[in-house]
Short mmCIF file of C-alpha atoms in Angstrom, two decimals:
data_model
loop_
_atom_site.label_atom_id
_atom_site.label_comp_id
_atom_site.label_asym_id
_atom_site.label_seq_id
_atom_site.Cartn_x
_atom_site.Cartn_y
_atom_site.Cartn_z
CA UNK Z 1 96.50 29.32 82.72
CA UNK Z 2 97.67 26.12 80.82
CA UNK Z 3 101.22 28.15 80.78
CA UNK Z 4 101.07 29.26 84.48
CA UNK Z 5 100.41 25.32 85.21
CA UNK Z 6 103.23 23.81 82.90
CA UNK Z 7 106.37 26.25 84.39
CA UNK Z 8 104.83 25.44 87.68
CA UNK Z 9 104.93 21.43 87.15
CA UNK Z 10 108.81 21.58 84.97
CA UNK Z 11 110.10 24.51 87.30
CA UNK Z 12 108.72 25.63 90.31
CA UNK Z 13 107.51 22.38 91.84
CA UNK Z 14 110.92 20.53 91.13
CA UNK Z 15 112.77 23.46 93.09
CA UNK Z 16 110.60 23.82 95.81
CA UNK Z 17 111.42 19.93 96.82
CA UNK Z 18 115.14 21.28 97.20
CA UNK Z 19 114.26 23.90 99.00
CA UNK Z 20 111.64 21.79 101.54
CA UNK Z 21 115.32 19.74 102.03
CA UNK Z 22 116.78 22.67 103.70
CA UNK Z 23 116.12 22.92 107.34
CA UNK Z 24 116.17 26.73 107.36
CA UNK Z 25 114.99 27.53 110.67
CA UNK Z 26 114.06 31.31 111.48
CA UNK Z 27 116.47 32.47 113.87
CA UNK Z 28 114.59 32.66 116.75
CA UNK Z 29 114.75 28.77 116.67
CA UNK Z 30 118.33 28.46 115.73
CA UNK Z 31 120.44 31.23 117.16
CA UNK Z 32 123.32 29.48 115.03
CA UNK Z 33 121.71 30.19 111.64
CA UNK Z 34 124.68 32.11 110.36
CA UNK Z 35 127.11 29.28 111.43
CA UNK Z 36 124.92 26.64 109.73
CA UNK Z 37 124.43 28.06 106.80
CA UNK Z 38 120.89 26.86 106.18
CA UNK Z 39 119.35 30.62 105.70
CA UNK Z 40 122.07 31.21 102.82
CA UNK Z 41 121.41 27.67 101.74
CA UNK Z 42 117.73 28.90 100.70
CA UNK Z 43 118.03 32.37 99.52
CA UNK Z 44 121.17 31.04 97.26
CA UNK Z 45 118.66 28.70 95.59
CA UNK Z 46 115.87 31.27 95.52
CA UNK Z 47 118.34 33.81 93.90
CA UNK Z 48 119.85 30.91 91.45
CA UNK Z 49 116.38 29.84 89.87
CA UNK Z 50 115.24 33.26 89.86
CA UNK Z 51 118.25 34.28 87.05
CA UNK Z 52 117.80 31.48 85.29
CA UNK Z 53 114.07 32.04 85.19
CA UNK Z 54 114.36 35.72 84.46
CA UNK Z 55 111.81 38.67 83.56
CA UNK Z 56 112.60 40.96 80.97
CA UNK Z 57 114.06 44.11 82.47
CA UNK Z 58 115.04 41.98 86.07
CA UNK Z 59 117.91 43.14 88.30
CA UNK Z 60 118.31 40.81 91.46
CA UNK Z 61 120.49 41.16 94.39
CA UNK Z 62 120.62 39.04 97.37
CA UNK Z 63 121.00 42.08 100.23
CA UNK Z 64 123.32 41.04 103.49
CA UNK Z 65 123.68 43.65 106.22
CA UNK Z 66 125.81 43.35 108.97
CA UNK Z 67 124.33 40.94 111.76
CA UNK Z 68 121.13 40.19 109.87
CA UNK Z 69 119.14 37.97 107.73
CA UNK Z 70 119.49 38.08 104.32
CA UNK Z 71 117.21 39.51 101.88
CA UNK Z 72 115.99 38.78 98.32
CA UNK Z 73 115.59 41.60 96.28
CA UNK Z 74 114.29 42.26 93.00
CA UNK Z 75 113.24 44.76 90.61
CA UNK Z 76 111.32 44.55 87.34
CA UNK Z 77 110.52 47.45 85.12
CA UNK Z 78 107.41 48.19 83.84
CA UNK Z 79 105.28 49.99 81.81
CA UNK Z 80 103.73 52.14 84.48
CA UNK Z 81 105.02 55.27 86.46
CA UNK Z 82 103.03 53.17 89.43
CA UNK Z 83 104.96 50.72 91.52
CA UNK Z 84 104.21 47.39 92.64
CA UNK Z 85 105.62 45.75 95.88
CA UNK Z 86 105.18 42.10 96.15
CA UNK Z 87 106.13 40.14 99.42
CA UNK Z 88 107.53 36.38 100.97
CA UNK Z 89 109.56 35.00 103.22
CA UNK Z 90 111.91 32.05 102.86
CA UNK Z 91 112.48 31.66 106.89
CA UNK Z 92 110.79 28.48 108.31
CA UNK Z 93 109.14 27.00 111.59
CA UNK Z 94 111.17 24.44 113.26
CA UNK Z 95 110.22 20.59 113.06
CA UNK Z 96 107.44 19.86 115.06
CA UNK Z 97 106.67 16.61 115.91
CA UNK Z 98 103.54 14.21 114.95
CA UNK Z 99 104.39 13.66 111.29
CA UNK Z 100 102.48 10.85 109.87
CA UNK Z 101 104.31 7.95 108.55
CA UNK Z 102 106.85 8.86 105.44
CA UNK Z 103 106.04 12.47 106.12
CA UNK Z 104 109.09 14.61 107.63
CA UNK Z 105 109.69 18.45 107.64
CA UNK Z 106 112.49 18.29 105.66
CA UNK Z 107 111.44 15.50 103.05
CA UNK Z 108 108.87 16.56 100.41
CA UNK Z 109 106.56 14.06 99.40
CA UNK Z 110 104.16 14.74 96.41
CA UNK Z 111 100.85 13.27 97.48
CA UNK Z 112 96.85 13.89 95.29
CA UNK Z 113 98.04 17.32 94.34
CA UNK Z 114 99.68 18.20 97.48
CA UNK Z 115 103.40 19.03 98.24
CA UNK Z 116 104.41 18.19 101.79
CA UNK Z 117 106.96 19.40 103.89
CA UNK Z 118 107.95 22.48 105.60
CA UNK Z 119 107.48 25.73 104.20
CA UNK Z 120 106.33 25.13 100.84
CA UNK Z 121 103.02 26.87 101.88
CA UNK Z 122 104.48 28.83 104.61
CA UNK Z 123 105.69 30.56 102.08
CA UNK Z 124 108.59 29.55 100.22
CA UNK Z 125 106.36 29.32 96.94
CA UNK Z 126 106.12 33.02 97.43
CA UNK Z 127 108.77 34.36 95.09
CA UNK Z 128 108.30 31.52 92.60
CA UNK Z 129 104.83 32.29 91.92
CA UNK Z 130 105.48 35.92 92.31
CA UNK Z 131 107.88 35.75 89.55
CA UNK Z 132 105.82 33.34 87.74
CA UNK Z 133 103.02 35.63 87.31
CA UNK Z 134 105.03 38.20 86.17
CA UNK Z 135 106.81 36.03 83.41
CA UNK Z 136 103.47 35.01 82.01
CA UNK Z 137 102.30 39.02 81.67
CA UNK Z 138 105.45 39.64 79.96
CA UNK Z 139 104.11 36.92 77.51
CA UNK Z 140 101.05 37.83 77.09
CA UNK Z 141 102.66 41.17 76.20
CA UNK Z 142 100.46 43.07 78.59
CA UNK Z 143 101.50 46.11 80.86
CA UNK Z 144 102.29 46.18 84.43
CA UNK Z 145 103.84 48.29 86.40
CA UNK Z 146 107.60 48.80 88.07
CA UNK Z 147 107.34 45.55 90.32
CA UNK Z 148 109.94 45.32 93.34
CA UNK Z 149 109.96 41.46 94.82
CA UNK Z 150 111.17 41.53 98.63
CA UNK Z 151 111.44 38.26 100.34
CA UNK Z 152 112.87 37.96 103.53
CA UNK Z 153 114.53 35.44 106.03
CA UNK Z 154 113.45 36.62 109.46
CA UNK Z 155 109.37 36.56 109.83
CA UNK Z 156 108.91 33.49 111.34
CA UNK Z 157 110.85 35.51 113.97
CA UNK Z 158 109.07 38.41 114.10
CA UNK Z 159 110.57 40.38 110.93
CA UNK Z 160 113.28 41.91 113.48
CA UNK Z 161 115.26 42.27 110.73
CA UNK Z 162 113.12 43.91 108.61
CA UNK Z 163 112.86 47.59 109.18
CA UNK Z 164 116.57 48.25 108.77
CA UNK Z 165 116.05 46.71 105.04
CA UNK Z 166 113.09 49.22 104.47
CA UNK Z 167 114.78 51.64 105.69
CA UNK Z 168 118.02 50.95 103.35
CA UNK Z 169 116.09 50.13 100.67
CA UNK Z 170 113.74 52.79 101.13
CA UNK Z 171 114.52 54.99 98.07
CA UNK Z 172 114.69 51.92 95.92
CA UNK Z 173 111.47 50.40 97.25
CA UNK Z 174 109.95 54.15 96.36
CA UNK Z 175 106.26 54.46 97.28
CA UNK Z 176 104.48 51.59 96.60
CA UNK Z 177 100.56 51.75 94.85
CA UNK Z 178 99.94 48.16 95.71
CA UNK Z 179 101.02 45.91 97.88
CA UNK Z 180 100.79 42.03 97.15
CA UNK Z 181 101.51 39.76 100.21
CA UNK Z 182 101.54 35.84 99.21
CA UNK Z 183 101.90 34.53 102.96
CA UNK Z 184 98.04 34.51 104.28
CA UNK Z 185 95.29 32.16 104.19
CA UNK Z 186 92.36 30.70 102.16
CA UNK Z 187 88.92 29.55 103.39
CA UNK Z 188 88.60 26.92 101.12
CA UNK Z 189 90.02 25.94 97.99
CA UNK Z 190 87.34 26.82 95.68
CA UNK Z 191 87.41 30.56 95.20
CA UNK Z 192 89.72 33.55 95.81
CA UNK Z 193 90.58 34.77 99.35
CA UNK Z 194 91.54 37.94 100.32
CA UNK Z 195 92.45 38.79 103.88
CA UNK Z 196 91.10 41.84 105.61
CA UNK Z 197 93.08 41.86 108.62
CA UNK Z 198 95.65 39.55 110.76
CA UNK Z 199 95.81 39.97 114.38
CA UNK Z 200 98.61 40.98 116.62
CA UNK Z 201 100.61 38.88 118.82
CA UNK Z 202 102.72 38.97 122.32
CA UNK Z 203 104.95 35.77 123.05
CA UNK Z 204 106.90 35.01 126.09
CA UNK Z 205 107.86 33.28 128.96
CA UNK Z 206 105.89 33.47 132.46
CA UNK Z 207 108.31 31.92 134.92
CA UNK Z 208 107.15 31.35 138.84
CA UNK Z 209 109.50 30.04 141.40
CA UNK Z 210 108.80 29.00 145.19
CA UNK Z 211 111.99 26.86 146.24
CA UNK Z 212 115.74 27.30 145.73
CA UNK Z 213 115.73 23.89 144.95
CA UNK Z 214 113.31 20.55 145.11
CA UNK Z 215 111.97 18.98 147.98
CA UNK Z 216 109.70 15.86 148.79
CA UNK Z 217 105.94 16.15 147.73
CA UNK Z 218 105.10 14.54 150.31
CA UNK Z 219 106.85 16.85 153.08
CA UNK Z 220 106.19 20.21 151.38
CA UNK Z 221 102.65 20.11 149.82
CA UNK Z 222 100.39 21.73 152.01
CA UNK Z 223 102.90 23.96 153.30
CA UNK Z 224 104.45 25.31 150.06
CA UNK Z 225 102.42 26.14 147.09
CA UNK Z 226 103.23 24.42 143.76
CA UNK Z 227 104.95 26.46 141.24
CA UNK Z 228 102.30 25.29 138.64
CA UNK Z 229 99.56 25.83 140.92
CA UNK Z 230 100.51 29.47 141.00
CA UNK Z 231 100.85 29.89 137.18
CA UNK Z 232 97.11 28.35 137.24
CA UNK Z 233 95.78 31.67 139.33
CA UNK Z 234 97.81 33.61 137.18
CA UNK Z 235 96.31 32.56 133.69
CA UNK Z 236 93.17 33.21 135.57
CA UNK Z 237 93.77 36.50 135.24
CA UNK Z 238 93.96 36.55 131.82
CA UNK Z 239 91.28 34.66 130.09
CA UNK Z 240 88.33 32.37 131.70
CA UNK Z 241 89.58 29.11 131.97
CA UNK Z 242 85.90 27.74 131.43
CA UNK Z 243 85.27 29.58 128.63
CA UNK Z 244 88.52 30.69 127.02
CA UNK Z 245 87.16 34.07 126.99
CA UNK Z 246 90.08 37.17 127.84
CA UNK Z 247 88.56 38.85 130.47
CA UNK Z 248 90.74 41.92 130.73
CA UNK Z 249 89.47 44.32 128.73
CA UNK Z 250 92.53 46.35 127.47
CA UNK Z 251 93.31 43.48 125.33
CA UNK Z 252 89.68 44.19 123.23
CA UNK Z 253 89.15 46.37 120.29
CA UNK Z 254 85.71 47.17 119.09
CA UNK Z 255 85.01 44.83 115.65
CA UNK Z 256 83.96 47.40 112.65
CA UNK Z 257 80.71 46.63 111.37
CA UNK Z 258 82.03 45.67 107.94
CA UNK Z 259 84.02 42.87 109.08
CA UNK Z 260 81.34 41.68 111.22
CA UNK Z 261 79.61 40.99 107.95
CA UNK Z 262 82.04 39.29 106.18
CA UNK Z 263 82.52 37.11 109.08
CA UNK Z 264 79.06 35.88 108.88
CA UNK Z 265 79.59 36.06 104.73
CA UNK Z 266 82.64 33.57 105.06
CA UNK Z 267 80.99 31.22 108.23
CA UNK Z 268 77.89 30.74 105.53
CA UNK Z 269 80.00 29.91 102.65
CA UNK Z 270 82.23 27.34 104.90
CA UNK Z 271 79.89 26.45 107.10
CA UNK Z 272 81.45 23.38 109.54
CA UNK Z 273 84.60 23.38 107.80
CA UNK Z 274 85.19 26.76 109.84
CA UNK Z 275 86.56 24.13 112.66
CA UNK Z 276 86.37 20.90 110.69
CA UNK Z 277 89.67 21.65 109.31
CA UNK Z 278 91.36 20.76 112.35
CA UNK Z 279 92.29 17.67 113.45
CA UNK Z 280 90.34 17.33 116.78
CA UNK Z 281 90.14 14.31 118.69
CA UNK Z 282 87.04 12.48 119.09
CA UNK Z 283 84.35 14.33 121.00
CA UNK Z 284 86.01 17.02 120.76
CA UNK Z 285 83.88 20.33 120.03
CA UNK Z 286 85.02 23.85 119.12
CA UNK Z 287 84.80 26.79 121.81
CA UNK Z 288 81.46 28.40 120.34
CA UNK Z 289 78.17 26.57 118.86
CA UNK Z 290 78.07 29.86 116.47
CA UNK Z 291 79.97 29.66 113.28
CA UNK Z 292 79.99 33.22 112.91
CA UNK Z 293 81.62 33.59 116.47
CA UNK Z 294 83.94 31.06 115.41
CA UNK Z 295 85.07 33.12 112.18
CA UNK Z 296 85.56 36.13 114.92
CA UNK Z 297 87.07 34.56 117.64
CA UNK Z 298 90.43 33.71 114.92
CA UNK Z 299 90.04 37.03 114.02
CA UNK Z 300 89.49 39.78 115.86
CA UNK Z 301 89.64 38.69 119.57
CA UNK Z 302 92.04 38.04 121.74
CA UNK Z 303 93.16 34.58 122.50
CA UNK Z 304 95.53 32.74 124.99
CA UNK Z 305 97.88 30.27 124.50
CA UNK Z 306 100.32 27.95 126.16
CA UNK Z 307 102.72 26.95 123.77
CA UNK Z 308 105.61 25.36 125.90
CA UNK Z 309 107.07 24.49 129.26
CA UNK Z 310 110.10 24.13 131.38
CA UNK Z 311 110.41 22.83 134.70
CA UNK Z 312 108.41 19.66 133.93
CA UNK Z 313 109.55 16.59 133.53
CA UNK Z 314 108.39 13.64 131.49
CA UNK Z 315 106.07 11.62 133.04
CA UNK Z 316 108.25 8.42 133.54
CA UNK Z 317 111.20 10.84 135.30
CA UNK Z 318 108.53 13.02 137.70
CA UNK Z 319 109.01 11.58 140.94
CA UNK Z 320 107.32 12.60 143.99
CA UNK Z 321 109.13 16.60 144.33
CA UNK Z 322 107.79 19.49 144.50
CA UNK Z 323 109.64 21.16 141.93
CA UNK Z 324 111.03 24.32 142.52
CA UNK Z 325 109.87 26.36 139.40
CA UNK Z 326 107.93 26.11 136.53
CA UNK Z 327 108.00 28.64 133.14
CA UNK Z 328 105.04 28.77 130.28
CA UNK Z 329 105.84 30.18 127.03
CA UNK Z 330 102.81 32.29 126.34
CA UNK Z 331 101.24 33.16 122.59
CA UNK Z 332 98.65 36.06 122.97
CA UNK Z 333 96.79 36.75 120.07
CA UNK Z 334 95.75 40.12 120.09
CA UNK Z 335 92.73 42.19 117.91
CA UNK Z 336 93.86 43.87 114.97
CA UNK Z 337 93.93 47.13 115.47
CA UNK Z 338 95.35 46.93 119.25
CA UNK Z 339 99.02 48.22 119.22
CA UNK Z 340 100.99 45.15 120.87
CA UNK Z 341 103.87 47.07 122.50
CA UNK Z 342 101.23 49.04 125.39
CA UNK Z 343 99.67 45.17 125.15
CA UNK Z 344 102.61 43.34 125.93
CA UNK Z 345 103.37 46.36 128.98
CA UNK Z 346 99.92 45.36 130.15
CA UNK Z 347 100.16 41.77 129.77
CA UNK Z 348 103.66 42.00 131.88
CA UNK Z 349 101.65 44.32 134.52
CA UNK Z 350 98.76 41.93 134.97
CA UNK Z 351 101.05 38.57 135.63
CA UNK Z 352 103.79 40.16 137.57
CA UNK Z 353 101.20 42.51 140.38
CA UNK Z 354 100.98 40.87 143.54
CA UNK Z 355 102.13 37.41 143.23
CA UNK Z 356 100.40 34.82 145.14
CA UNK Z 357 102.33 33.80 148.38
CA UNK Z 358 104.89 36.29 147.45
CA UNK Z 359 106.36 33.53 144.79
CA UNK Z 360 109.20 35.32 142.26
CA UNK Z 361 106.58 35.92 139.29
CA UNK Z 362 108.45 37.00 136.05
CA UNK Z 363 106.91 37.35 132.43
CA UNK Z 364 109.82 37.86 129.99
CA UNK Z 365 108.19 38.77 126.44
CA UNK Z 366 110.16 38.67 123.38
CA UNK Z 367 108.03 39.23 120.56
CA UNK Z 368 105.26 41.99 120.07
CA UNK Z 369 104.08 42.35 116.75
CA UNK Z 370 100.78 44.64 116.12
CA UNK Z 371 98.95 43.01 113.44
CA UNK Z 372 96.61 44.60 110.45
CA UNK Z 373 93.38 45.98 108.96
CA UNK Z 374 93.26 46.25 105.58
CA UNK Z 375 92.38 49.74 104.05
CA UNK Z 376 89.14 50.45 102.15
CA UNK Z 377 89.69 48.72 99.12
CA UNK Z 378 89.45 50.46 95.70
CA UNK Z 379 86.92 49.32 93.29
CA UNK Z 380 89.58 48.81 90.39
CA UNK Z 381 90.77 46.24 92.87
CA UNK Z 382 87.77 44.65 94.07
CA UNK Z 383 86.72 44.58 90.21
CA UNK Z 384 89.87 42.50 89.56
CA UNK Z 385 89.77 40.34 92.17
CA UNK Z 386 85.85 39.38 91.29
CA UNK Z 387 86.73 38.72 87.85
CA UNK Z 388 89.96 36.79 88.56
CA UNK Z 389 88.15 34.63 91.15
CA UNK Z 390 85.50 33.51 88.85
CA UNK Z 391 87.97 32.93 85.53
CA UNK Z 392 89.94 30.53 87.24
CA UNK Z 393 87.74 28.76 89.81
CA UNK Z 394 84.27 29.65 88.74
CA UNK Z 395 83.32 31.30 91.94
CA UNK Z 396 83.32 35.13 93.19
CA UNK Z 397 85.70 36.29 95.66
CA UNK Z 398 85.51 35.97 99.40
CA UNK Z 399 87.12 37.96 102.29
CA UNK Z 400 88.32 36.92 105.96
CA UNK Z 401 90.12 38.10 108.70
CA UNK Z 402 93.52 35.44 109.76
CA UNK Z 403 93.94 34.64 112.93
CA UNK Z 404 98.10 34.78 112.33
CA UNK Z 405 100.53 37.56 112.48
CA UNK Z 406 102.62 39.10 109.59
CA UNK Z 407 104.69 41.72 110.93
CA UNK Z 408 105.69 43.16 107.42
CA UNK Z 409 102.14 43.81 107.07
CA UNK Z 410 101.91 46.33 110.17
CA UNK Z 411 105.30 47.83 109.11
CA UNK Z 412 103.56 48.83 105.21
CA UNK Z 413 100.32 49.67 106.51
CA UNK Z 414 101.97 52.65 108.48
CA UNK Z 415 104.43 53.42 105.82
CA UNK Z 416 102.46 53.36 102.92
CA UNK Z 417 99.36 54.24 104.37
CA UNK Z 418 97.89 55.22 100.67
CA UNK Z 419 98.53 51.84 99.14
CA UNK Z 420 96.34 49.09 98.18
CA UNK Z 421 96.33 46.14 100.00
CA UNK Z 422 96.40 42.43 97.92
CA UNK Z 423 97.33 39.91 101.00
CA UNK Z 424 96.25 36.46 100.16
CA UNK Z 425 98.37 32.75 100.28
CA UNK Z 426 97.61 29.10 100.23
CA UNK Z 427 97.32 28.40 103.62
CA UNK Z 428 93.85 26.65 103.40
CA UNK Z 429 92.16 23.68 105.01
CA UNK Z 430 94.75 21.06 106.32
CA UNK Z 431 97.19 22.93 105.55
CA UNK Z 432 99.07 22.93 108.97
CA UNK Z 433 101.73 25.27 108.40
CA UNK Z 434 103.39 25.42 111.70
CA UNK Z 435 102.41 22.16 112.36
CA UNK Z 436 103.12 18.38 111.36
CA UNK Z 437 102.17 17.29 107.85
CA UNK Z 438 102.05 20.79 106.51
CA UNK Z 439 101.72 20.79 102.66
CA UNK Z 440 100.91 23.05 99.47
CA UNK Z 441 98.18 22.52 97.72
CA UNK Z 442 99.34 22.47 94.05
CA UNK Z 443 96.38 23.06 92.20
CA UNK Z 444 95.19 25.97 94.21
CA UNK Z 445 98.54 28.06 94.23
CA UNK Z 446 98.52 27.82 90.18
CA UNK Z 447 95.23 29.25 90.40
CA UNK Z 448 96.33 31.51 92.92
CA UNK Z 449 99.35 32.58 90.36
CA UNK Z 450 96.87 33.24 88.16
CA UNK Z 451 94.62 35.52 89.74
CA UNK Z 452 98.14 37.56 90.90
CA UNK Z 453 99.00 38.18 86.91
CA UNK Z 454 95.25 39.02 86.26
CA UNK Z 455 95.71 41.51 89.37
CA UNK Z 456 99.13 42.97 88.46
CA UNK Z 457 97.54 43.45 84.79
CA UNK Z 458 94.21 45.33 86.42
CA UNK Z 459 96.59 47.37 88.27
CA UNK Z 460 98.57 48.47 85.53
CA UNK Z 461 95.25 49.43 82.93
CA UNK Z 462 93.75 51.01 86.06
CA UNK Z 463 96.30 53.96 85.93
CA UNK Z 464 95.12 54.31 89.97
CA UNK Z 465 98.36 55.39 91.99
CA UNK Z 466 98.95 57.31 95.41
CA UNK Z 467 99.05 60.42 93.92
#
């Protein structure tokens, strides 16, 4: 550990405040990404520290297909017939605003053992621990299997990109025995977290238009129905606006027993910090008095939200019109077992029947990712997780659903439907990713690295493959 801690402090921490610098937006929030070079800018360094940082037996190549995102790619040899594939992303969320003072997303700070900025934790540390955990086996002198490090620049997006990589790299990639994902969440940052599932998601734009143009408030109210007005019944359709509950039931999925049980394992070992951890206002109070509905609720059930708006002005420019239209961006989080293209279909269906007052109702969705459930997971592997949870923090491991999407995740799960599933990541209380002040807590990832090289070395003695 007290080697895992020192290359992080000298090499990876150092690093990651050059890459925090680099405003590398996925492309779905800069269309220009090629032309701005900001993508390149961060696989470039990625790629740079990881030579000079090498494993023994490495080969690295930094993948470009026509069109598309780069990828990271590496492969280590190993000991082991088995194969390991261990996954990041170096993509980013745009800016966001509400930064507290000498915060920014693009200027890392080092703050009481926590790195701020965008994308350290979301998950640009990925391939720097990754590799870290693998240098510190090799010195150790302990066995691990043929390891294959993927990173990607497109999952902030959706991991478009993706599946022509897999499918390219397929016979290089082989047939993975284990899967390690470092972009996931923690509960706390006290023990081990592994996540069980991540739920699906549909985005996209809800648009309803009444006039070809604007007209007096005053004149037209009463006699033409506001744009926004409209978009209100149509929500209504969709999820209880008293209780925030989604009413239709095709976006359900029955919960499986087992995870109902960890839920109410995880909401008794966090307890209020379930929905402490955000930053509510004052008076403000979460959507259920149960904790263990709570736990659920970012789980496994759908959820509705408005994420954006056009049509709108800012308060000091709205004068007294009744505008012509108004759009909603729409994030639906969806169970995670539902598939998300018949879900965004139905979604589309439920907004667009029979608008009110014949208004022009469109829902444009551009992203539906199906999200994950983790397969039953082998008792080498919960063994190793146990034992690596209570080495380095003194405390057993705990499991939890994420309320997020990781669209690699879905894409594995049906490819590799034999492997093991090890998706954990930093993203613990505070944390914010997506949001301002998002930062890394130090401490934890080195533990976290930790636990990986423990993992990886369990894997390897286990002799457990697909076959």
């Amino acid at each position: 550990m007290s080697r895992i801690s020192a290359f992080w402090d000298e090499s990876i921490v150092p690093t990651l405040l050059d890459y925090i610098r680099i405003p590398a937006k996925s492309p779905h929030f800069d269309k220009d990404w090629a032309k701005h070079g900001h993508i390149e800018a961060a696989v470039t360094l990625a790629a740079d520290w990881c030579r000079r940082n090498a494993a023994a037996g490495m080969k690295l190549e930094v993948m470009r297909l026509p069109g598309r995102t780069p990828v990271l790619f590496i492969e280590i040899e190993g000991s082991t017939k088995e194969t390991v594939l261990m996954y990041g992303h170096l993509d980013k969320q745009p800016e966001m605003s509400g930064w507290r003072e000498g915060l920014g997303p693009w200027t890392p700070v080092l703050e009481d053992g926590k790195l701020y900025g965008r994308g350290g934790a979301d998950d640009g540390y990925a391939v720097f621990a990754a590799l870290c955990a693998i240098k510190e086996l090799q010195e150790q002198k302990k066995p691990h299997a043929r390891i294959v490090i993927l990173i990607e620049c497109c999952e902030e997006s959706g991991s478009y990109d993706l599946p022509a990589y897999l499918e390219f790299l397929s016979s290089r990639i082989q047939t993975p025995d284990l899967v390690v994902g470092l972009d996931s969440g923690c509960g706390n940052y006290e023990q081990l977290w592994g996540t069980t599932s991540l739920r699906g998601l549909v985005n996209g734009v809800l648009t309803v238009e009444v006039l070809s143009e604007g007209v007096h408030s005053g004149d037209a109210s009463g006699v033409v129905a506001s744009s926004f007005r409209i978009l209100r019944e149509l929500l209504e359709r969709v999820d209880d606006a008293e209780t925030g509950i989604v009413k239709f039931a095709g976006f359900h999925a029955p919960i499986p027993p087992e995870r109902g049980a960890q839920a109410k394992r995880a909401a008794k070992v966090l307890g209020k910090e379930i929905w402490h951890k955000f930053p509510f206002v004052e008076g403000m109070k979460p959507m259920a008095g149960d904790l263990d509905d709570l736990v659920l609720n970012r789980t496994w059930r759908p959820m509705l939200s408005v994420t954006g708006a056009e049509g709108l002005p800012a308060p000091a420019n709205a004068g007294n019109v009744l505008r012509p239209k108004t759009s909603l961006a729409l994030s639906m989080r969806l169970p995670p077992t539902l598939k998300a293209e018949p879900a965004a279909l139905e979604l589309k269906t439920l907004l667009e029947a029979n608008p009110p007052y014949g208004a022009k109702v469109s829902f444009e969705y551009g992203q539906a990712a199906t999200g994950w459930h983790a397969p039953i997971t082998a008792k080498w592997l919960d063994e190793a997780l146990e034992a690596a949870s209570k080495k380095y923090f003194g405390k057993g491991v705990m499991w939890m659903g994420e309320g997020g999407t990781i669209p690699f995740m879905a894409m594995l799960g049906a490819k590799f439907p034999r492997a093991q599933f090890l998706i954990t990541g930093v993203l613990g209380p505070h944390s914010n990713a997506h949001g301002p002040n998002e930062f890394l807590h130090l401490g934890y990832a080195k533990k976290l690295t930790a636990c990986v090289a423990d993992v990886l070395a369990a894997q390897a003695k286990s002799g457990t493959g697909t076959d």
